Amino acid sequence: LKGREIGLDLADGMLQQAKVRDAENGIWVNGDMDALPFVDEHFQHVFSSMALQWSDSPNHVLAEIYRVLAPTGNATLLIPIAGSFNQLKRAYQGAGLPVRLHELASAACWQKAANKTGFAIRSIELVTEVDQFDSLLALLSSISKIGASSAKASTAYSLTRTNLAALSARYPVTETGQFAIDYHCVLLGLEK
């Protein structure tokens, strides 16, 4: 396995897509980031982009990453944080609908968890990305893929056409008529 990339996902469908895109270079493993299916001190580098927010515990998921890193290993982690999706939160509230968004931890929370785990923080950067969509439905679909939609809130009501219309009416659009959404992220460079 030396020199090969190993990808991890809990969802079989995502693994199948990854295998189709990179069948020759990658090894794809079904597993949970909160219980990594790898032996201690196995990897020199761990990279994660827009996935760790799914974990219920920054402390636990970072401890798992620390565990599987070699003694001189490092990690590069891009994690959505609190403050993301404010346009959507305000639209839910303005439409009188329950906010259907996953609660995201703050950058300070992730930094504290990294320190607690034993990582040395070699870099920390706050990054804001803006995505734009032609429809609110396309926007909602995109953020559900990164864990922004809350399963708890989805039981409170279904997103009917009426609810979607109410949400769309309250959502601010750009001058070009697109639906923009901000991702506030922390980019952590960690060393074991």
Backbone as JSON, one array per atom type, in Angstrom:
{
  "sequence": "LKGREIGLDLADGMLQQAKVRDAENGIWVNGDMDALPFVDEHFQHVFSSMALQWSDSPNHVLAEIYRVLAPTGNATLLIPIAGSFNQLKRAYQGAGLPVRLHELASAACWQKAANKTGFAIRSIELVTEVDQFDSLLALLSSISKIGASSAKASTAYSLTRTNLAALSARYPVTETGQFAIDYHCVLLGLEK",
  "N": [[0.79, -1.2, 0.0], [2.15, 1.13, 0.13], [2.67, 4.44, -0.95], [0.27, 4.54, -2.24], [-2.94, 6.05, -2.5], [-5.46, 6.08, -0.04], [-8.83, 6.04, 0.23], [-11.61, 6.93, 2.26], [-14.95, 6.32, 3.16], [-18.21, 6.44, 4.58], [-20.48, 5.94, 3.18], [-21.63, 3.68, 0.81], [-22.4, 4.35, -1.81], [-20.93, 6.7, -2.37], [-18.36, 5.66, -2.31], [-18.46, 3.96, -4.52], [-18.72, 5.84, -6.6], [-16.23, 7.11, -6.35], [-14.5, 5.0, -6.97], [-15.09, 4.63, -9.67], [-14.16, 7.04, -10.75], [-11.43, 6.99, -10.09], [-10.09, 4.43, -10.45], [-7.62, 3.19, -10.79], [-5.6, 4.38, -9.18], [-6.43, 4.65, -6.53], [-7.32, 3.19, -3.35], [-10.22, 2.07, -1.92], [-12.08, 2.34, 0.96], [-14.65, 1.24, 3.07], [-15.8, 2.83, 5.86], [-15.94, 4.36, 9.15], [-15.27, 7.63, 10.17], [-15.05, 8.18, 12.85], [-14.21, 5.89, 13.96], [-11.76, 4.78, 12.8], [-10.8, 2.35, 10.43], [-8.1, 1.36, 10.58], [-4.74, 0.4, 11.42], [-2.75, 1.51, 14.22], [-0.56, 4.32, 13.8], [-0.14, 4.26, 10.98], [-0.23, 5.94, 8.68], [1.43, 8.51, 6.8], [0.39, 10.92, 6.04], [-2.73, 12.57, 6.42], [-5.57, 13.64, 4.77], [-8.4, 15.68, 4.63], [-11.35, 17.0, 3.31], [-14.02, 18.98, 3.8], [-15.55, 17.1, 5.31], [-15.26, 16.32, 8.02], [-17.05, 17.65, 9.62], [-19.24, 16.07, 9.91], [-18.79, 14.43, 12.07], [-19.73, 13.77, 15.44], [-18.11, 14.62, 17.44], [-15.46, 16.71, 17.67], [-13.15, 16.27, 19.24], [-13.0, 13.46, 19.38], [-12.85, 12.55, 16.66], [-10.48, 13.79, 15.82], [-8.7, 12.58, 17.57], [-8.76, 9.99, 16.55], [-7.6, 10.41, 14.02], [-5.08, 11.25, 14.84], [-4.22, 8.89, 16.06], [-3.88, 7.1, 13.87], [-1.84, 8.25, 12.45], [1.6, 8.22, 11.56], [4.55, 8.57, 13.69], [5.89, 10.89, 12.75], [3.96, 12.05, 11.25], [1.48, 14.06, 9.47], [-1.4, 16.23, 9.08], [-3.86, 17.61, 6.91], [-6.61, 19.52, 7.03], [-9.75, 20.56, 6.0], [-12.48, 22.17, 7.18], [-15.89, 22.85, 7.46], [-17.32, 25.46, 9.43], [-19.01, 27.0, 12.28], [-21.14, 29.71, 11.5], [-21.32, 29.42, 8.85], [-23.56, 29.28, 6.05], [-25.39, 31.32, 6.67], [-27.2, 32.87, 5.15], [-29.14, 31.02, 4.44], [-30.08, 30.18, 6.95], [-31.29, 32.56, 7.85], [-33.29, 32.77, 5.91], [-34.88, 30.48, 6.43], [-35.79, 31.21, 9.0], [-37.12, 33.64, 8.42], [-39.17, 32.68, 6.84], [-40.62, 31.38, 8.67], [-40.11, 28.74, 9.22], [-38.76, 25.68, 10.63], [-35.28, 25.69, 11.29], [-33.28, 23.84, 9.27], [-30.59, 22.86, 9.58], [-27.42, 21.42, 10.17], [-25.71, 21.73, 13.21], [-22.71, 23.41, 13.38], [-19.38, 23.14, 14.57], [-17.22, 25.61, 16.09], [-14.3, 27.39, 14.83], [-12.51, 27.79, 16.92], [-13.23, 25.7, 18.59], [-12.41, 23.45, 17.08], [-9.66, 23.99, 17.03], [-9.03, 23.86, 19.76], [-9.65, 21.16, 20.2], [-7.7, 19.95, 18.6], [-5.35, 20.72, 19.96], [-5.85, 19.47, 22.44], [-5.81, 16.81, 21.69], [-3.15, 16.41, 21.14], [-1.85, 17.28, 18.92], [0.46, 19.38, 17.15], [-0.13, 22.57, 16.03], [0.55, 23.59, 12.94], [-0.34, 25.34, 11.07], [-3.11, 27.55, 10.75], [-5.97, 28.62, 9.23], [-8.56, 30.78, 8.31], [-11.1, 30.37, 6.01], [-13.23, 31.5, 3.46], [-15.63, 30.47, 1.26], [-17.71, 30.93, -1.57], [-20.52, 29.65, -3.06], [-22.6, 29.52, -5.95], [-25.91, 29.1, -7.19], [-28.42, 28.14, -9.59], [-30.93, 27.61, -8.68], [-32.84, 27.38, -5.62], [-33.35, 24.81, -4.8], [-31.25, 23.35, -6.0], [-29.13, 24.42, -4.54], [-29.78, 23.55, -1.93], [-29.55, 20.8, -2.32], [-26.81, 20.58, -2.81], [-25.62, 21.36, -0.35], [-26.54, 19.38, 1.31], [-24.96, 17.26, 0.74], [-22.6, 17.69, 2.07], [-23.19, 17.42, 4.68], [-24.66, 19.46, 5.81], [-27.41, 19.67, 6.05], [-29.79, 18.96, 8.5], [-30.71, 15.95, 9.93], [-32.34, 15.68, 12.14], [-33.99, 17.94, 12.11], [-35.38, 17.45, 9.8], [-37.46, 15.78, 10.37], [-39.29, 17.42, 11.47], [-40.81, 18.81, 9.62], [-41.84, 18.35, 6.24], [-40.15, 19.24, 3.25], [-42.1, 20.72, 1.45], [-43.61, 21.81, -1.66], [-44.82, 24.23, -1.1], [-43.45, 25.05, 1.23], [-40.86, 25.21, 0.14], [-41.27, 27.26, -1.72], [-41.87, 29.37, 0.04], [-39.45, 29.55, 1.4], [-37.73, 30.18, -0.74], [-38.75, 32.7, -1.41], [-37.86, 34.22, 0.69], [-35.14, 34.09, 0.49], [-32.11, 35.73, -0.17], [-31.17, 36.87, -3.37], [-28.59, 37.08, -5.87], [-27.45, 39.81, -7.99], [-27.58, 38.71, -10.48], [-29.57, 36.93, -10.23], [-29.02, 34.55, -8.94], [-28.7, 32.02, -6.37], [-26.76, 32.4, -3.67], [-24.38, 30.96, -1.43], [-22.54, 30.98, 1.58], [-19.61, 29.37, 2.68], [-17.98, 29.02, 5.56], [-14.87, 28.13, 6.64], [-12.38, 26.28, 8.5], [-9.0, 25.84, 7.93], [-6.81, 23.54, 8.76], [-3.47, 22.82, 9.5], [-1.8, 20.21, 10.73], [0.55, 18.63, 12.93], [1.93, 15.6, 14.13]],
  "CA": [[0.0, 0.0, 0.0], [3.01, 2.3, 0.16], [2.55, 5.32, -2.08], [-1.1, 4.55, -2.78], [-3.91, 6.81, -1.73], [-6.56, 5.3, 0.49], [-10.0, 6.88, 0.48], [-12.55, 6.37, 3.24], [-16.29, 6.91, 3.22], [-19.21, 5.61, 5.23], [-21.54, 5.65, 2.21], [-21.23, 2.83, -0.31], [-22.59, 5.07, -3.07], [-19.8, 7.6, -2.57], [-17.21, 4.82, -2.64], [-18.62, 3.5, -5.91], [-18.38, 6.97, -7.47], [-14.78, 7.3, -6.28], [-13.86, 3.9, -7.71], [-15.26, 4.9, -11.1], [-13.3, 8.17, -11.12], [-10.0, 6.76, -9.85], [-9.99, 2.99, -10.22], [-6.24, 2.7, -10.84], [-4.69, 4.93, -8.19], [-6.92, 4.66, -5.16], [-7.9, 2.06, -2.64], [-11.4, 2.66, -1.33], [-12.44, 1.59, 2.16], [-15.87, 1.63, 3.76], [-15.51, 2.96, 7.28], [-16.42, 5.5, 9.91], [-14.16, 8.49, 10.59], [-14.96, 8.16, 14.31], [-13.63, 4.59, 14.32], [-11.0, 4.49, 11.58], [-10.48, 0.92, 10.34], [-6.68, 1.23, 10.26], [-3.88, 0.17, 12.58], [-2.06, 2.68, 14.75], [0.67, 4.85, 13.19], [-0.07, 3.68, 9.64], [-0.17, 6.91, 7.58], [2.29, 9.67, 6.9], [-0.43, 12.11, 5.86], [-4.18, 12.44, 6.33], [-6.2, 14.8, 4.15], [-9.86, 15.65, 4.64], [-11.96, 18.22, 2.83], [-15.47, 19.13, 3.95], [-16.14, 15.86, 5.79], [-15.18, 16.1, 9.46], [-18.2, 18.25, 10.3], [-20.21, 15.0, 10.17], [-18.51, 13.82, 13.37], [-20.4, 14.37, 16.6], [-17.13, 15.06, 18.41], [-14.14, 17.07, 17.16], [-12.1, 15.6, 20.04], [-12.91, 12.04, 19.05], [-12.38, 12.33, 15.29], [-9.06, 14.17, 15.76], [-7.94, 11.53, 18.26], [-8.64, 8.88, 15.6], [-6.6, 10.79, 13.02], [-3.79, 11.22, 15.55], [-3.88, 7.48, 16.29], [-3.44, 6.4, 12.66], [-0.68, 8.91, 11.86], [2.95, 7.82, 11.98], [5.1, 9.55, 14.64], [6.25, 12.14, 12.08], [2.87, 12.32, 10.31], [0.79, 15.34, 9.52], [-2.77, 16.22, 8.55], [-4.4, 18.83, 6.33], [-8.04, 19.34, 7.24], [-10.62, 21.68, 5.69], [-13.7, 21.83, 7.92], [-16.89, 23.92, 7.61], [-17.47, 25.86, 10.83], [-20.12, 27.86, 12.65], [-21.17, 30.95, 10.71], [-21.64, 29.04, 7.48], [-24.96, 29.14, 5.62], [-26.24, 32.3, 7.34], [-28.3, 33.29, 4.27], [-30.17, 30.0, 4.52], [-30.67, 30.26, 8.29], [-32.2, 33.71, 7.89], [-34.45, 32.47, 5.06], [-35.74, 29.59, 7.21], [-36.42, 31.98, 10.07], [-38.02, 34.58, 7.81], [-40.33, 31.95, 6.32], [-41.31, 30.75, 9.8], [-39.86, 27.3, 9.16], [-37.64, 25.24, 11.47], [-33.97, 25.71, 10.63], [-32.89, 22.45, 8.98], [-29.15, 22.85, 9.35], [-26.55, 20.77, 11.15], [-24.92, 22.68, 14.0], [-21.28, 23.26, 13.11], [-18.48, 23.6, 15.64], [-16.46, 26.82, 15.76], [-12.87, 27.21, 14.57], [-11.87, 27.67, 18.23], [-13.51, 24.34, 19.08], [-11.51, 22.54, 16.37], [-8.3, 24.28, 17.48], [-8.93, 23.3, 21.11], [-9.63, 19.7, 20.07], [-6.38, 19.58, 18.07], [-4.4, 20.86, 21.07], [-6.15, 18.44, 23.43], [-5.41, 15.52, 21.13], [-1.69, 16.32, 21.14], [-1.3, 17.81, 17.68], [1.04, 20.71, 17.04], [-0.8, 23.27, 14.93], [1.56, 24.28, 12.13], [-1.02, 26.46, 10.41], [-4.57, 27.65, 10.91], [-6.43, 29.69, 8.35], [-10.0, 30.86, 8.1], [-11.35, 30.46, 4.58], [-14.63, 31.63, 3.08], [-15.94, 30.15, -0.13], [-19.09, 31.24, -1.94], [-21.05, 28.91, -4.2], [-23.83, 30.09, -6.49], [-26.77, 28.11, -7.83], [-29.54, 28.68, -10.36], [-32.18, 27.42, -7.93], [-32.67, 27.06, -4.21], [-33.32, 23.35, -4.7], [-29.88, 22.93, -6.31], [-28.32, 24.82, -3.39], [-30.08, 22.63, -0.83], [-28.98, 19.49, -2.68], [-25.36, 20.64, -2.67], [-25.18, 21.39, 1.04], [-26.87, 18.12, 1.98], [-23.86, 16.33, 0.47], [-21.51, 17.9, 3.01], [-23.67, 17.27, 6.04], [-25.22, 20.69, 6.35], [-28.81, 19.47, 6.39], [-29.94, 18.23, 9.74], [-31.7, 14.87, 9.92], [-33.27, 15.93, 13.24], [-34.99, 18.93, 11.7], [-36.17, 16.98, 8.67], [-38.67, 15.14, 10.86], [-40.21, 18.45, 11.93], [-41.71, 19.08, 8.5], [-41.25, 17.97, 4.97], [-39.93, 20.39, 2.4], [-43.14, 20.69, 0.43], [-43.5, 22.9, -2.64], [-45.21, 25.47, -0.4], [-42.32, 25.43, 2.08], [-39.76, 25.6, -0.74], [-41.62, 28.58, -2.26], [-41.71, 30.33, 1.14], [-38.0, 29.67, 1.62], [-37.18, 30.9, -1.91], [-39.17, 34.09, -1.34], [-37.08, 34.89, 1.74], [-33.71, 33.92, 0.25], [-31.56, 36.83, -0.98], [-30.54, 36.44, -4.62], [-27.59, 37.99, -6.4], [-27.92, 40.67, -9.09], [-27.81, 37.86, -11.65], [-30.67, 36.03, -9.93], [-28.57, 33.27, -8.4], [-28.75, 31.78, -4.94], [-25.38, 32.25, -3.2], [-24.26, 30.48, -0.05], [-21.18, 31.09, 2.11], [-19.01, 28.32, 3.49], [-16.86, 29.48, 6.39], [-14.12, 26.91, 6.98], [-11.07, 26.39, 9.08], [-8.02, 24.99, 7.27], [-5.82, 23.2, 9.79], [-2.26, 22.03, 9.2], [-1.44, 19.63, 12.02], [1.67, 17.68, 12.99], [1.93, 14.71, 15.3]],
  "C": [[0.84, 1.27, 0.0], [2.84, 3.11, -1.11], [1.16, 5.38, -2.69], [-1.99, 5.39, -1.89], [-5.02, 5.87, -1.28], [-7.68, 6.27, 0.82], [-10.96, 6.17, 1.41], [-13.88, 7.09, 3.12], [-17.21, 5.92, 3.88], [-20.27, 5.14, 4.24], [-21.02, 4.83, 1.04], [-21.35, 3.55, -1.65], [-21.44, 6.01, -3.38], [-18.54, 6.82, -2.92], [-17.27, 4.33, -4.08], [-18.28, 4.62, -6.9], [-16.88, 7.2, -7.5], [-14.05, 6.23, -7.07], [-13.96, 4.13, -9.21], [-14.3, 6.0, -11.56], [-11.82, 7.85, -11.03], [-9.75, 5.29, -9.52], [-8.54, 2.53, -10.12], [-5.38, 3.15, -9.67], [-5.14, 4.77, -6.75], [-7.36, 3.31, -4.66], [-9.04, 2.65, -1.82], [-11.93, 1.77, -0.22], [-13.74, 2.14, 2.74], [-15.56, 1.69, 5.25], [-15.99, 4.27, 7.85], [-15.22, 6.32, 10.39], [-13.99, 8.5, 12.1], [-14.44, 6.84, 14.85], [-12.84, 4.1, 13.11], [-10.54, 3.04, 11.54], [-9.03, 0.67, 9.93], [-5.89, 1.04, 11.55], [-3.22, 1.48, 13.0], [-0.83, 3.02, 13.91], [0.91, 4.33, 11.77], [0.22, 4.69, 8.52], [0.8, 8.04, 7.87], [1.48, 10.97, 6.79], [-1.91, 11.75, 5.79], [-4.72, 13.75, 5.77], [-7.71, 14.62, 4.23], [-10.38, 17.01, 4.2], [-13.47, 18.13, 2.96], [-16.16, 17.83, 4.38], [-16.22, 15.77, 7.31], [-16.33, 16.73, 10.24], [-19.3, 17.23, 10.58], [-20.0, 14.36, 11.53], [-19.27, 14.54, 14.48], [-19.4, 14.96, 17.59], [-15.8, 15.41, 17.75], [-13.01, 16.39, 17.92], [-11.9, 14.16, 19.58], [-12.34, 11.82, 17.64], [-10.9, 12.73, 15.15], [-8.18, 13.17, 16.5], [-7.75, 10.31, 17.35], [-7.59, 9.19, 14.53], [-5.21, 10.75, 13.64], [-3.31, 9.78, 15.7], [-3.3, 6.83, 15.04], [-2.25, 7.06, 11.99], [0.62, 8.35, 12.44], [3.52, 8.9, 12.91], [5.52, 10.89, 14.01], [5.16, 12.58, 11.09], [2.25, 13.69, 10.49], [-0.59, 15.22, 8.86], [-3.11, 17.6, 8.0], [-5.91, 18.66, 6.31], [-8.8, 20.64, 6.93], [-12.01, 21.35, 6.22], [-14.65, 23.03, 7.94], [-17.15, 24.19, 9.09], [-18.72, 26.73, 11.03], [-20.01, 29.19, 11.91], [-21.45, 30.68, 9.25], [-23.15, 29.06, 7.28], [-25.91, 30.15, 6.28], [-27.4, 32.77, 6.48], [-29.46, 32.31, 4.4], [-30.85, 30.0, 5.89], [-31.69, 31.4, 8.36], [-33.44, 33.46, 7.04], [-35.41, 31.52, 5.77], [-36.52, 30.37, 8.26], [-37.46, 32.95, 9.51], [-39.29, 33.93, 7.26], [-41.12, 31.27, 7.44], [-41.17, 29.24, 9.82], [-38.74, 26.92, 10.11], [-36.34, 25.25, 10.67], [-33.48, 24.27, 10.5], [-31.4, 22.35, 8.68], [-28.43, 22.19, 10.51], [-25.78, 21.85, 11.9], [-23.44, 22.4, 13.77], [-20.47, 23.81, 14.27], [-17.71, 24.83, 15.16], [-15.0, 26.46, 15.44], [-12.13, 27.02, 15.89], [-12.07, 26.27, 18.81], [-12.58, 23.34, 18.41], [-10.05, 22.75, 16.81], [-8.07, 23.69, 18.88], [-8.85, 21.78, 21.06], [-8.27, 19.22, 19.54], [-5.32, 19.65, 19.17], [-4.6, 19.75, 22.1], [-5.68, 17.06, 22.98], [-3.9, 15.32, 21.14], [-1.05, 16.82, 19.87], [-0.59, 19.13, 17.93], [0.35, 21.36, 15.84], [0.26, 24.05, 14.17], [0.96, 25.43, 11.36], [-2.51, 26.38, 10.7], [-5.01, 28.85, 10.09], [-7.95, 29.63, 8.25], [-10.24, 31.16, 6.63], [-12.85, 30.61, 4.36], [-14.76, 31.37, 1.59], [-17.4, 30.49, -0.37], [-19.44, 30.41, -3.17], [-22.34, 29.58, -4.65], [-24.59, 29.05, -7.3], [-27.91, 28.8, -8.55], [-30.87, 28.55, -9.62], [-31.86, 27.12, -6.47], [-32.61, 25.55, -4.01], [-31.92, 22.8, -4.99], [-28.94, 23.27, -5.15], [-28.53, 23.85, -2.24], [-29.5, 21.25, -1.08], [-27.48, 19.5, -2.44], [-24.92, 20.62, -1.21], [-25.54, 20.11, 1.79], [-25.74, 17.11, 1.8], [-22.7, 16.52, 1.42], [-21.98, 17.88, 4.46], [-24.27, 18.5, 6.64], [-26.68, 20.53, 6.75], [-28.92, 18.58, 7.61], [-31.03, 17.18, 9.63], [-32.74, 15.1, 11.01], [-34.38, 16.87, 12.8], [-35.88, 18.4, 10.59], [-37.44, 16.26, 9.12], [-39.71, 16.17, 11.29], [-41.22, 18.83, 10.84], [-41.05, 18.58, 7.25], [-41.11, 19.24, 4.12], [-40.89, 20.29, 1.21], [-42.88, 21.81, -0.57], [-43.83, 24.24, -1.98], [-44.07, 25.97, 0.48], [-41.13, 25.9, 1.25], [-40.03, 26.99, -1.32], [-41.44, 29.66, -1.2], [-40.24, 30.6, 1.42], [-37.36, 30.48, 0.49], [-37.52, 32.38, -1.85], [-38.36, 34.89, -0.32], [-35.57, 34.85, 1.48], [-33.19, 35.07, -0.6], [-30.89, 36.27, -2.24], [-29.55, 37.49, -5.08], [-28.2, 38.84, -7.51], [-28.23, 39.86, -10.34], [-28.9, 36.82, -11.4], [-30.27, 34.68, -9.39], [-28.68, 33.24, -6.88], [-27.32, 31.5, -4.47], [-25.4, 31.76, -1.76], [-22.79, 30.52, 0.36], [-20.82, 29.85, 2.91], [-17.87, 28.97, 4.26], [-16.17, 28.21, 6.88], [-12.87, 27.27, 7.74], [-10.18, 25.39, 8.34], [-6.9, 24.77, 8.28], [-4.67, 22.41, 9.19], [-1.74, 21.52, 10.52], [-0.26, 18.68, 11.89], [1.59, 16.87, 14.27], [3.2, 14.93, 16.1]]
}
